[in-house]
């Protein structure tokens, strides 16, 4: 759709718990015990809060999309790691769009594309010519979204295991995609 039923804004502290639930539901392994799920959501909430308060970096943003007062999508943009900035060969090249997730009932409606456009606009404001992201090789829907948005594959990275196992990543290949600025 050309008009959206949602609004996009920067994340705020009041969003931490709903975002932890959204991320958990989007990325966690199925069949986890309620205790394990609660533990993971607590860790996610702490992680989100830590990045919501950027003490050491200036170029980081967390975007949310909401409709009727409910959060339906989330993504983050990193661009502060000068060692990785603009380098395709870096383990996580930057600026990097990551953690893009859309609530299942809101997928394929344009909200993911709208969040990508927000990240692109902020990346351009930072005077960056390339925007990177990593996606699971088995995430066909996300790969189609990124292809429609103009991203191209530039490399493949092996995933590291997570510290608390909320997402199955060990031994999984992650294609690194990039969108290059047009030279008009």
GROMACS .gro file of N, CA and C in nm:
model
  552
    1UNK      N    1   0.081  -0.120   0.000
    1UNK     CA    2   0.000   0.000   0.000
    1UNK      C    3   0.085   0.126   0.000
    2UNK      N    4   0.037   0.230  -0.062
    2UNK     CA    5   0.112   0.355  -0.067
    2UNK      C    6   0.092   0.437   0.060
    3UNK      N    7  -0.019   0.419   0.129
    3UNK     CA    8  -0.038   0.484   0.258
    3UNK      C    9  -0.035   0.376   0.365
    4UNK      N   10   0.011   0.413   0.481
    4UNK     CA   11   0.026   0.312   0.586
    4UNK      C   12  -0.074   0.335   0.697
    5UNK      N   13  -0.106   0.228   0.763
    5UNK     CA   14  -0.195   0.233   0.879
    5UNK      C   15  -0.113   0.242   1.007
    6UNK      N   16   0.015   0.262   0.996
    6UNK     CA   17   0.102   0.267   1.112
    6UNK      C   18   0.186   0.394   1.105
    7UNK      N   19   0.247   0.427   1.215
    7UNK     CA   20   0.341   0.538   1.220
    7UNK      C   21   0.476   0.482   1.264
    8UNK      N   22   0.582   0.544   1.215
    8UNK     CA   23   0.718   0.504   1.250
    8UNK      C   24   0.778   0.616   1.335
    9UNK      N   25   0.846   0.575   1.441
    9UNK     CA   26   0.910   0.671   1.531
    9UNK      C   27   1.030   0.606   1.596
   10UNK      N   28   1.111   0.686   1.664
   10UNK     CA   29   1.220   0.631   1.742
   10UNK      C   30   1.165   0.561   1.865
   11UNK      N   31   1.229   0.453   1.904
   11UNK     CA   32   1.187   0.378   2.023
   11UNK      C   33   1.209   0.463   2.148
   12UNK      N   34   1.125   0.436   2.247
   12UNK     CA   35   1.134   0.505   2.376
   12UNK      C   36   1.137   0.401   2.487
   13UNK      N   37   1.167   0.446   2.607
   13UNK     CA   38   1.174   0.354   2.721
   13UNK      C   39   1.043   0.277   2.742
   14UNK      N   40   0.931   0.339   2.719
   14UNK     CA   41   0.802   0.272   2.737
   14UNK      C   42   0.785   0.154   2.642
   15UNK      N   43   0.870   0.145   2.540
   15UNK     CA   44   0.861   0.038   2.440
   15UNK      C   45   0.940  -0.086   2.477
   16UNK      N   46   1.022  -0.081   2.580
   16UNK     CA   47   1.117  -0.189   2.608
   16UNK      C   48   1.049  -0.326   2.623
   17UNK      N   49   0.949  -0.337   2.707
   17UNK     CA   50   0.886  -0.468   2.727
   17UNK      C   51   0.809  -0.516   2.604
   18UNK      N   52   0.729  -0.430   2.538
   18UNK     CA   53   0.665  -0.478   2.414
   18UNK      C   54   0.767  -0.517   2.307
   19UNK      N   55   0.880  -0.448   2.301
   19UNK     CA   56   0.983  -0.484   2.202
   19UNK      C   57   1.048  -0.617   2.237
   20UNK      N   58   1.070  -0.642   2.365
   20UNK     CA   59   1.127  -0.771   2.405
   20UNK      C   60   1.034  -0.884   2.361
   21UNK      N   61   0.904  -0.867   2.378
   21UNK     CA   62   0.806  -0.967   2.335
   21UNK      C   63   0.809  -0.982   2.182
   22UNK      N   64   0.811  -0.870   2.109
   22UNK     CA   65   0.813  -0.874   1.962
   22UNK      C   66   0.937  -0.947   1.911
   23UNK      N   67   1.054  -0.914   1.966
   23UNK     CA   68   1.178  -0.980   1.924
   23UNK      C   69   1.175  -1.128   1.960
   24UNK      N   70   1.130  -1.158   2.081
   24UNK     CA   71   1.123  -1.298   2.123
   24UNK      C   72   1.035  -1.377   2.027
   25UNK      N   73   0.916  -1.324   1.999
   25UNK     CA   74   0.822  -1.396   1.913
   25UNK      C   75   0.876  -1.411   1.771
   26UNK      N   76   0.956  -1.315   1.726
   26UNK     CA   77   1.010  -1.320   1.589
   26UNK      C   78   1.129  -1.414   1.575
   27UNK      N   79   1.213  -1.424   1.678
   27UNK     CA   80   1.340  -1.492   1.661
   27UNK      C   81   1.363  -1.614   1.750
   28UNK      N   82   1.284  -1.634   1.852
   28UNK     CA   83   1.312  -1.743   1.948
   28UNK      C   84   1.276  -1.879   1.890
   29UNK      N   85   1.341  -1.978   1.944
   29UNK     CA   86   1.310  -2.116   1.905
   29UNK      C   87   1.173  -2.155   1.956
   30UNK      N   88   1.098  -2.230   1.879
   30UNK     CA   89   0.966  -2.274   1.926
   30UNK      C   90   0.979  -2.382   2.035
   31UNK      N   91   0.872  -2.397   2.112
   31UNK     CA   92   0.868  -2.505   2.210
   31UNK      C   93   0.948  -2.481   2.336
   32UNK      N   94   0.982  -2.359   2.367
   32UNK     CA   95   1.058  -2.329   2.488
   32UNK      C   96   0.966  -2.329   2.608
   33UNK      N   97   1.020  -2.360   2.722
   33UNK     CA   98   0.941  -2.359   2.846
   33UNK      C   99   0.905  -2.214   2.879
   34UNK      N  100   0.797  -2.193   2.955
   34UNK     CA  101   0.760  -2.057   2.994
   34UNK      C  102   0.871  -1.987   3.073
   35UNK      N  103   0.941  -2.061   3.157
   35UNK     CA  104   1.052  -2.002   3.233
   35UNK      C  105   1.164  -1.959   3.140
   36UNK      N  106   1.200  -2.043   3.044
   36UNK     CA  107   1.304  -2.011   2.948
   36UNK      C  108   1.264  -1.890   2.864
   37UNK      N  109   1.138  -1.884   2.821
   37UNK     CA  110   1.089  -1.771   2.744
   37UNK      C  111   1.095  -1.642   2.825
   38UNK      N  112   1.055  -1.648   2.952
   38UNK     CA  113   1.059  -1.530   3.038
   38UNK      C  114   1.203  -1.483   3.059
   39UNK      N  115   1.294  -1.578   3.080
   39UNK     CA  116   1.436  -1.545   3.096
   39UNK      C  117   1.489  -1.477   2.971
   40UNK      N  118   1.457  -1.531   2.855
   40UNK     CA  119   1.504  -1.474   2.729
   40UNK      C  120   1.447  -1.335   2.708
   41UNK      N  121   1.317  -1.317   2.736
   41UNK     CA  122   1.258  -1.184   2.720
   41UNK      C  123   1.319  -1.083   2.816
   42UNK      N  124   1.354  -1.126   2.936
   42UNK     CA  125   1.423  -1.037   3.029
   42UNK      C  126   1.558  -0.994   2.976
   43UNK      N  127   1.632  -1.090   2.922
   43UNK     CA  128   1.762  -1.057   2.862
   43UNK      C  129   1.747  -0.964   2.743
   44UNK      N  130   1.645  -0.990   2.660
   44UNK     CA  131   1.619  -0.902   2.546
   44UNK      C  132   1.586  -0.760   2.592
   45UNK      N  133   1.503  -0.748   2.696
   45UNK     CA  134   1.467  -0.616   2.748
   45UNK      C  135   1.590  -0.540   2.796
   46UNK      N  136   1.679  -0.608   2.864
   46UNK     CA  137   1.803  -0.544   2.910
   46UNK      C  138   1.887  -0.501   2.791
   47UNK      N  139   1.897  -0.587   2.691
   47UNK     CA  140   1.974  -0.556   2.571
   47UNK      C  141   1.916  -0.435   2.498
   48UNK      N  142   1.785  -0.432   2.483
   48UNK     CA  143   1.719  -0.318   2.416
   48UNK      C  144   1.743  -0.190   2.495
   49UNK      N  145   1.727  -0.197   2.627
   49UNK     CA  146   1.747  -0.079   2.711
   49UNK      C  147   1.889  -0.029   2.702
   50UNK      N  148   1.985  -0.119   2.699
   50UNK     CA  149   2.125  -0.079   2.689
   50UNK      C  150   2.150  -0.002   2.560
   51UNK      N  151   2.093  -0.051   2.450
   51UNK     CA  152   2.114   0.018   2.322
   51UNK      C  153   2.025   0.142   2.307
   52UNK      N  154   1.919   0.150   2.384
   52UNK     CA  155   1.834   0.268   2.384
   52UNK      C  156   1.904   0.385   2.452
   53UNK      N  157   2.001   0.355   2.536
   53UNK     CA  158   2.078   0.456   2.607
   53UNK      C  159   2.222   0.450   2.556
   54UNK      N  160   2.250   0.513   2.442
   54UNK     CA  161   2.384   0.500   2.380
   54UNK      C  162   2.488   0.588   2.447
   55UNK      N  163   2.552   0.535   2.549
   55UNK     CA  164   2.655   0.611   2.620
   55UNK      C  165   2.781   0.627   2.538
   56UNK      N  166   2.820   0.526   2.461
   56UNK     CA  167   2.949   0.528   2.393
   56UNK      C  168   2.941   0.559   2.245
   57UNK      N  169   2.823   0.572   2.190
   57UNK     CA  170   2.814   0.595   2.047
   57UNK      C  171   2.710   0.701   2.017
   58UNK      N  172   2.725   0.764   1.905
   58UNK     CA  173   2.631   0.868   1.865
   58UNK      C  174   2.543   0.824   1.749
   59UNK      N  175   2.589   0.726   1.671
   59UNK     CA  176   2.515   0.687   1.552
   59UNK      C  177   2.452   0.550   1.571
   60UNK      N  178   2.338   0.551   1.634
   60UNK     CA  179   2.260   0.431   1.657
   60UNK      C  180   2.116   0.476   1.672
   61UNK      N  181   2.024   0.400   1.614
   61UNK     CA  182   1.882   0.434   1.628
   61UNK      C  183   1.800   0.305   1.633
   62UNK      N  184   1.694   0.310   1.711
   62UNK     CA  185   1.597   0.201   1.718
   62UNK      C  186   1.464   0.260   1.671
   63UNK      N  187   1.408   0.201   1.566
   63UNK     CA  188   1.281   0.248   1.512
   63UNK      C  189   1.171   0.148   1.546
   64UNK      N  190   1.052   0.200   1.574
   64UNK     CA  191   0.935   0.116   1.593
   64UNK      C  192   0.826   0.165   1.498
   65UNK      N  193   0.740   0.072   1.460
   65UNK     CA  194   0.619   0.106   1.387
   65UNK      C  195   0.504   0.063   1.475
   66UNK      N  196   0.403   0.148   1.483
   66UNK     CA  197   0.289   0.115   1.567
   66UNK      C  198   0.160   0.149   1.495
   67UNK      N  199   0.056   0.078   1.533
   67UNK     CA  200  -0.078   0.105   1.485
   67UNK      C  201  -0.174   0.085   1.602
   68UNK      N  202  -0.267   0.173   1.615
   68UNK     CA  203  -0.365   0.167   1.725
   68UNK      C  204  -0.297   0.150   1.860
   69UNK      N  205  -0.183   0.216   1.879
   69UNK     CA  206  -0.113   0.211   2.006
   69UNK      C  207  -0.035   0.085   2.033
   70UNK      N  208  -0.030  -0.007   1.937
   70UNK     CA  209   0.045  -0.132   1.954
   70UNK      C  210   0.167  -0.134   1.863
   71UNK      N  211   0.279  -0.181   1.918
   71UNK     CA  212   0.399  -0.195   1.837
   71UNK      C  213   0.384  -0.315   1.745
   72UNK      N  214   0.410  -0.295   1.617
   72UNK     CA  215   0.396  -0.404   1.520
   72UNK      C  216   0.526  -0.436   1.449
   73UNK      N  217   0.627  -0.350   1.462
   73UNK     CA  218   0.754  -0.376   1.394
   73UNK      C  219   0.866  -0.298   1.461
   74UNK      N  220   0.989  -0.344   1.437
   74UNK     CA  221   1.107  -0.288   1.502
   74UNK      C  222   1.228  -0.309   1.413
   75UNK      N  223   1.322  -0.217   1.417
   75UNK     CA  224   1.454  -0.240   1.357
   75UNK      C  225   1.553  -0.143   1.420
   76UNK      N  226   1.679  -0.177   1.403
   76UNK     CA  227   1.786  -0.093   1.456
   76UNK      C  228   1.885  -0.061   1.344
   77UNK      N  229   1.954   0.050   1.362
   77UNK     CA  230   2.058   0.091   1.269
   77UNK      C  231   2.182   0.124   1.350
   78UNK      N  232   2.293   0.056   1.318
   78UNK     CA  233   2.422   0.081   1.381
   78UNK      C  234   2.513   0.148   1.278
   79UNK      N  235   2.595   0.240   1.324
   79UNK     CA  236   2.692   0.301   1.235
   79UNK      C  237   2.808   0.363   1.307
   80UNK      N  238   2.847   0.310   1.418
   80UNK     CA  239   2.949   0.376   1.499
   80UNK      C  240   3.083   0.304   1.503
   81UNK      N  241   3.090   0.179   1.469
   81UNK     CA  242   3.214   0.104   1.479
   81UNK      C  243   3.309   0.145   1.367
   82UNK      N  244   3.401   0.236   1.395
   82UNK     CA  245   3.489   0.290   1.290
   82UNK      C  246   3.576   0.182   1.227
   83UNK      N  247   3.603   0.074   1.297
   83UNK     CA  248   3.682  -0.035   1.241
   83UNK      C  249   3.605  -0.103   1.127
   84UNK      N  250   3.473  -0.111   1.140
   84UNK     CA  251   3.389  -0.180   1.042
   84UNK      C  252   3.320  -0.086   0.945
   85UNK      N  253   3.326   0.043   0.968
   85UNK     CA  254   3.249   0.139   0.892
   85UNK      C  255   3.278   0.131   0.742
   86UNK      N  256   3.178   0.093   0.666
   86UNK     CA  257   3.188   0.089   0.521
   86UNK      C  258   3.272  -0.023   0.464
   87UNK      N  259   3.318  -0.117   0.545
   87UNK     CA  260   3.405  -0.223   0.497
   87UNK      C  261   3.326  -0.352   0.478
   88UNK      N  262   3.311  -0.394   0.352
   88UNK     CA  263   3.235  -0.515   0.322
   88UNK      C  264   3.292  -0.639   0.390
   89UNK      N  265   3.424  -0.644   0.410
   89UNK     CA  266   3.489  -0.762   0.467
   89UNK      C  267   3.481  -0.772   0.618
   90UNK      N  268   3.428  -0.671   0.685
   90UNK     CA  269   3.418  -0.675   0.831
   90UNK      C  270   3.313  -0.777   0.874
   91UNK      N  271   3.331  -0.841   0.992
   91UNK     CA  272   3.231  -0.937   1.038
   91UNK      C  273   3.090  -0.878   1.041
   92UNK      N  274   3.077  -0.756   1.085
   92UNK     CA  275   2.951  -0.683   1.077
   92UNK      C  276   2.981  -0.545   1.020
   93UNK      N  277   2.979  -0.535   0.886
   93UNK     CA  278   3.008  -0.405   0.825
   93UNK      C  279   2.902  -0.303   0.864
   94UNK      N  280   2.942  -0.176   0.864
   94UNK     CA  281   2.850  -0.072   0.908
   94UNK      C  282   2.849   0.044   0.811
   95UNK      N  283   2.742   0.123   0.807
   95UNK     CA  284   2.623   0.112   0.889
   95UNK      C  285   2.546  -0.016   0.859
   96UNK      N  286   2.484  -0.071   0.962
   96UNK     CA  287   2.419  -0.201   0.951
   96UNK      C  288   2.277  -0.195   1.007
   97UNK      N  289   2.182  -0.235   0.925
   97UNK     CA  290   2.043  -0.251   0.967
   97UNK      C  291   2.032  -0.390   1.029
   98UNK      N  292   1.974  -0.400   1.147
   98UNK     CA  293   1.960  -0.533   1.208
   98UNK      C  294   1.837  -0.541   1.296
   99UNK      N  295   1.803  -0.664   1.333
   99UNK     CA  296   1.687  -0.693   1.417
   99UNK      C  297   1.556  -0.647   1.357
  100UNK      N  298   1.547  -0.638   1.225
  100UNK     CA  299   1.420  -0.602   1.163
  100UNK      C  300   1.321  -0.716   1.188
  101UNK      N  301   1.212  -0.686   1.255
  101UNK     CA  302   1.108  -0.787   1.275
  101UNK      C  303   0.972  -0.720   1.268
  102UNK      N  304   0.879  -0.793   1.211
  102UNK     CA  305   0.742  -0.746   1.193
  102UNK      C  306   0.650  -0.851   1.253
  103UNK      N  307   0.554  -0.806   1.331
  103UNK     CA  308   0.458  -0.898   1.388
  103UNK      C  309   0.390  -0.977   1.276
  104UNK      N  310   0.368  -1.105   1.298
  104UNK     CA  311   0.321  -1.195   1.193
  104UNK      C  312   0.196  -1.144   1.122
  105UNK      N  313   0.102  -1.087   1.194
  105UNK     CA  314  -0.022  -1.041   1.131
  105UNK      C  315  -0.006  -0.911   1.053
  106UNK      N  316   0.113  -0.851   1.056
  106UNK     CA  317   0.138  -0.725   0.984
  106UNK      C  318   0.235  -0.741   0.867
  107UNK      N  319   0.281  -0.863   0.845
  107UNK     CA  320   0.379  -0.885   0.738
  107UNK      C  321   0.317  -0.869   0.600
  108UNK      N  322   0.401  -0.836   0.504
  108UNK     CA  323   0.363  -0.817   0.364
  108UNK      C  324   0.261  -0.706   0.345
  109UNK      N  325   0.273  -0.603   0.428
  109UNK     CA  326   0.186  -0.486   0.417
  109UNK      C  327   0.264  -0.358   0.395
  110UNK      N  328   0.398  -0.367   0.391
  110UNK     CA  329   0.481  -0.251   0.365
  110UNK      C  330   0.550  -0.192   0.485
  111UNK      N  331   0.521  -0.241   0.605
  111UNK     CA  332   0.583  -0.182   0.724
  111UNK      C  333   0.733  -0.210   0.727
  112UNK      N  334   0.776  -0.329   0.687
  112UNK     CA  335   0.920  -0.359   0.682
  112UNK      C  336   0.992  -0.267   0.585
  113UNK      N  337   0.932  -0.245   0.468
  113UNK     CA  338   0.992  -0.155   0.368
  113UNK      C  339   1.000  -0.012   0.422
  114UNK      N  340   0.898   0.028   0.498
  114UNK     CA  341   0.900   0.162   0.556
  114UNK      C  342   1.012   0.177   0.658
  115UNK      N  343   1.035   0.075   0.740
  115UNK     CA  344   1.145   0.079   0.836
  115UNK      C  345   1.280   0.083   0.764
  116UNK      N  346   1.293   0.009   0.655
  116UNK     CA  347   1.416   0.013   0.577
  116UNK      C  348   1.440   0.154   0.524
  117UNK      N  349   1.335   0.219   0.473
  117UNK     CA  350   1.351   0.357   0.422
  117UNK      C  351   1.396   0.452   0.533
  118UNK      N  352   1.344   0.433   0.654
  118UNK     CA  353   1.388   0.517   0.767
  118UNK      C  354   1.538   0.498   0.793
  119UNK      N  355   1.582   0.372   0.791
  119UNK     CA  356   1.725   0.344   0.812
  119UNK      C  357   1.811   0.402   0.699
  120UNK      N  358   1.762   0.391   0.576
  120UNK     CA  359   1.836   0.449   0.464
  120UNK      C  360   1.849   0.600   0.478
  121UNK      N  361   1.740   0.666   0.515
  121UNK     CA  362   1.743   0.812   0.529
  121UNK      C  363   1.841   0.854   0.638
  122UNK      N  364   1.840   0.784   0.750
  122UNK     CA  365   1.933   0.819   0.858
  122UNK      C  366   2.077   0.789   0.817
  123UNK      N  367   2.098   0.680   0.748
  123UNK     CA  368   2.232   0.647   0.700
  123UNK      C  369   2.284   0.755   0.605
  124UNK      N  370   2.198   0.803   0.516
  124UNK     CA  371   2.238   0.913   0.425
  124UNK      C  372   2.269   1.039   0.505
  125UNK      N  373   2.190   1.065   0.609
  125UNK     CA  374   2.216   1.183   0.693
  125UNK      C  375   2.352   1.173   0.761
  126UNK      N  376   2.396   1.049   0.788
  126UNK     CA  377   2.529   1.027   0.845
  126UNK      C  378   2.638   1.035   0.738
  127UNK      N  379   2.598   1.063   0.614
  127UNK     CA  380   2.688   1.075   0.499
  127UNK      C  381   2.753   0.942   0.461
  128UNK      N  382   2.680   0.833   0.485
  128UNK     CA  383   2.729   0.700   0.448
  128UNK      C  384   2.677   0.664   0.309
  129UNK      N  385   2.760   0.598   0.231
  129UNK     CA  386   2.725   0.563   0.093
  129UNK      C  387   2.672   0.421   0.080
  130UNK      N  388   2.685   0.341   0.186
  130UNK     CA  389   2.644   0.201   0.180
  130UNK      C  390   2.571   0.166   0.309
  131UNK      N  391   2.466   0.085   0.296
  131UNK     CA  392   2.394   0.033   0.412
  131UNK      C  393   2.400  -0.118   0.403
  132UNK      N  394   2.444  -0.184   0.509
  132UNK     CA  395   2.461  -0.328   0.512
  132UNK      C  396   2.354  -0.393   0.600
  133UNK      N  397   2.339  -0.523   0.584
  133UNK     CA  398   2.259  -0.603   0.675
  133UNK      C  399   2.300  -0.748   0.658
  134UNK      N  400   2.268  -0.829   0.758
  134UNK     CA  401   2.289  -0.974   0.749
  134UNK      C  402   2.153  -1.039   0.766
  135UNK      N  403   2.132  -1.147   0.692
  135UNK     CA  404   2.003  -1.217   0.697
  135UNK      C  405   2.030  -1.366   0.695
  136UNK      N  406   1.948  -1.442   0.765
  136UNK     CA  407   1.962  -1.588   0.760
  136UNK      C  408   1.937  -1.636   0.619
  137UNK      N  409   2.018  -1.730   0.575
  137UNK     CA  410   2.005  -1.784   0.440
  137UNK      C  411   1.872  -1.855   0.420
  138UNK      N  412   1.808  -1.900   0.526
  138UNK     CA  413   1.680  -1.970   0.513
  138UNK      C  414   1.559  -1.879   0.535
  139UNK      N  415   1.581  -1.748   0.541
  139UNK     CA  416   1.473  -1.653   0.562
  139UNK      C  417   1.432  -1.593   0.427
  140UNK      N  418   1.359  -1.673   0.349
  140UNK     CA  419   1.324  -1.633   0.213
  140UNK      C  420   1.242  -1.505   0.208
  141UNK      N  421   1.148  -1.488   0.298
  141UNK     CA  422   1.065  -1.368   0.299
  141UNK      C  423   1.147  -1.242   0.318
  142UNK      N  424   1.241  -1.247   0.413
  142UNK     CA  425   1.327  -1.131   0.438
  142UNK      C  426   1.417  -1.106   0.317
  143UNK      N  427   1.471  -1.211   0.259
  143UNK     CA  428   1.557  -1.192   0.142
  143UNK      C  429   1.481  -1.125   0.028
  144UNK      N  430   1.354  -1.164   0.008
  144UNK     CA  431   1.273  -1.101  -0.098
  144UNK      C  432   1.248  -0.953  -0.065
  145UNK      N  433   1.220  -0.923   0.062
  145UNK     CA  434   1.200  -0.785   0.104
  145UNK      C  435   1.324  -0.702   0.074
  146UNK      N  436   1.440  -0.753   0.112
  146UNK     CA  437   1.563  -0.678   0.092
  146UNK      C  438   1.597  -0.664  -0.056
  147UNK      N  439   1.571  -0.765  -0.135
  147UNK     CA  440   1.596  -0.756  -0.280
  147UNK      C  441   1.507  -0.648  -0.341
  148UNK      N  442   1.379  -0.645  -0.302
  148UNK     CA  443   1.288  -0.541  -0.354
  148UNK      C  444   1.336  -0.402  -0.313
  149UNK      N  445   1.401  -0.392  -0.197
  149UNK     CA  446   1.451  -0.263  -0.150
  149UNK      C  447   1.584  -0.226  -0.215
  150UNK      N  448   1.639  -0.314  -0.299
  150UNK     CA  449   1.762  -0.282  -0.372
  150UNK      C  450   1.890  -0.334  -0.312
  151UNK      N  451   1.882  -0.422  -0.214
  151UNK     CA  452   2.003  -0.478  -0.154
  151UNK      C  453   2.060  -0.588  -0.243
  152UNK      N  454   2.192  -0.599  -0.246
  152UNK     CA  455   2.264  -0.701  -0.322
  152UNK      C  456   2.351  -0.781  -0.228
  153UNK      N  457   2.372  -0.909  -0.260
  153UNK     CA  458   2.460  -0.992  -0.179
  153UNK      C  459   2.605  -0.955  -0.206
  154UNK      N  460   2.684  -0.936  -0.100
  154UNK     CA  461   2.825  -0.902  -0.115
  154UNK      C  462   2.917  -1.003  -0.048
  155UNK      N  463   2.866  -1.085   0.043
  155UNK     CA  464   2.950  -1.181   0.115
  155UNK      C  465   2.860  -1.276   0.194
  156UNK      N  466   2.922  -1.380   0.253
  156UNK     CA  467   2.853  -1.470   0.344
  156UNK      C  468   2.939  -1.482   0.469
  157UNK      N  469   2.877  -1.470   0.584
  157UNK     CA  470   2.947  -1.482   0.712
  157UNK      C  471   2.890  -1.601   0.788
  158UNK      N  472   2.974  -1.665   0.864
  158UNK     CA  473   2.931  -1.772   0.955
  158UNK      C  474   2.882  -1.706   1.083
  159UNK      N  475   2.771  -1.753   1.134
  159UNK     CA  476   2.714  -1.694   1.255
  159UNK      C  477   2.784  -1.746   1.379
  160UNK      N  478   2.792  -1.661   1.478
  160UNK     CA  479   2.844  -1.702   1.608
  160UNK      C  480   2.727  -1.751   1.694
  161UNK      N  481   2.755  -1.842   1.784
  161UNK     CA  482   2.651  -1.888   1.877
  161UNK      C  483   2.615  -1.773   1.970
  162UNK      N  484   2.490  -1.765   2.010
  162UNK     CA  485   2.448  -1.660   2.102
  162UNK      C  486   2.484  -1.699   2.245
  163UNK      N  487   2.492  -1.598   2.330
  163UNK     CA  488   2.533  -1.621   2.469
  163UNK      C  489   2.428  -1.700   2.547
  164UNK      N  490   2.301  -1.679   2.517
  164UNK     CA  491   2.199  -1.746   2.597
  164UNK      C  492   2.105  -1.830   2.512
  165UNK      N  493   2.140  -1.854   2.389
  165UNK     CA  494   2.071  -1.953   2.308
  165UNK      C  495   1.929  -1.921   2.270
  166UNK      N  496   1.890  -1.793   2.268
  166UNK     CA  497   1.752  -1.760   2.234
  166UNK      C  498   1.726  -1.778   2.085
  167UNK      N  499   1.830  -1.772   2.006
  167UNK     CA  500   1.816  -1.785   1.862
  167UNK      C  501   1.914  -1.890   1.815
  168UNK      N  502   1.870  -1.978   1.730
  168UNK     CA  503   1.959  -2.082   1.680
  168UNK      C  504   2.044  -2.023   1.567
  169UNK      N  505   2.172  -1.999   1.593
  169UNK     CA  506   2.259  -1.939   1.492
  169UNK      C  507   2.386  -2.020   1.468
  170UNK      N  508   2.426  -2.100   1.561
  170UNK     CA  509   2.554  -2.169   1.547
  170UNK      C  510   2.556  -2.256   1.421
  171UNK      N  511   2.657  -2.234   1.338
  171UNK     CA  512   2.673  -2.313   1.217
  171UNK      C  513   2.585  -2.269   1.101
  172UNK      N  514   2.517  -2.156   1.114
  172UNK     CA  515   2.429  -2.107   1.009
  172UNK      C  516   2.501  -1.999   0.931
  173UNK      N  517   2.489  -2.004   0.800
  173UNK     CA  518   2.549  -1.900   0.716
  173UNK      C  519   2.454  -1.782   0.706
  174UNK      N  520   2.508  -1.662   0.713
  174UNK     CA  521   2.432  -1.540   0.699
  174UNK      C  522   2.486  -1.462   0.579
  175UNK      N  523   2.409  -1.452   0.470
  175UNK     CA  524   2.453  -1.365   0.362
  175UNK      C  525   2.459  -1.221   0.411
  176UNK      N  526   2.561  -1.149   0.370
  176UNK     CA  527   2.572  -1.006   0.397
  176UNK      C  528   2.523  -0.935   0.273
  177UNK      N  529   2.426  -0.847   0.290
  177UNK     CA  530   2.369  -0.773   0.178
  177UNK      C  531   2.406  -0.627   0.194
  178UNK      N  532   2.412  -0.556   0.083
  178UNK     CA  533   2.443  -0.414   0.088
  178UNK      C  534   2.359  -0.340  -0.013
  179UNK      N  535   2.326  -0.219   0.020
  179UNK     CA  536   2.261  -0.129  -0.075
  179UNK      C  537   2.356  -0.012  -0.094
  180UNK      N  538   2.393   0.011  -0.218
  180UNK     CA  539   2.491   0.113  -0.249
  180UNK      C  540   2.420   0.240  -0.291
  181UNK      N  541   2.471   0.354  -0.247
  181UNK     CA  542   2.412   0.481  -0.281
  181UNK      C  543   2.424   0.507  -0.431
  182UNK      N  544   2.320   0.565  -0.486
  182UNK     CA  545   2.325   0.600  -0.627
  182UNK      C  546   2.413   0.723  -0.646
  183UNK      N  547   2.480   0.727  -0.756
  183UNK     CA  548   2.567   0.841  -0.788
  183UNK      C  549   2.499   0.922  -0.898
  184UNK      N  550   2.403   1.006  -0.859
  184UNK     CA  551   2.327   1.085  -0.957
  184UNK      C  552   2.401   1.209  -0.997
   0.00000   0.00000   0.00000
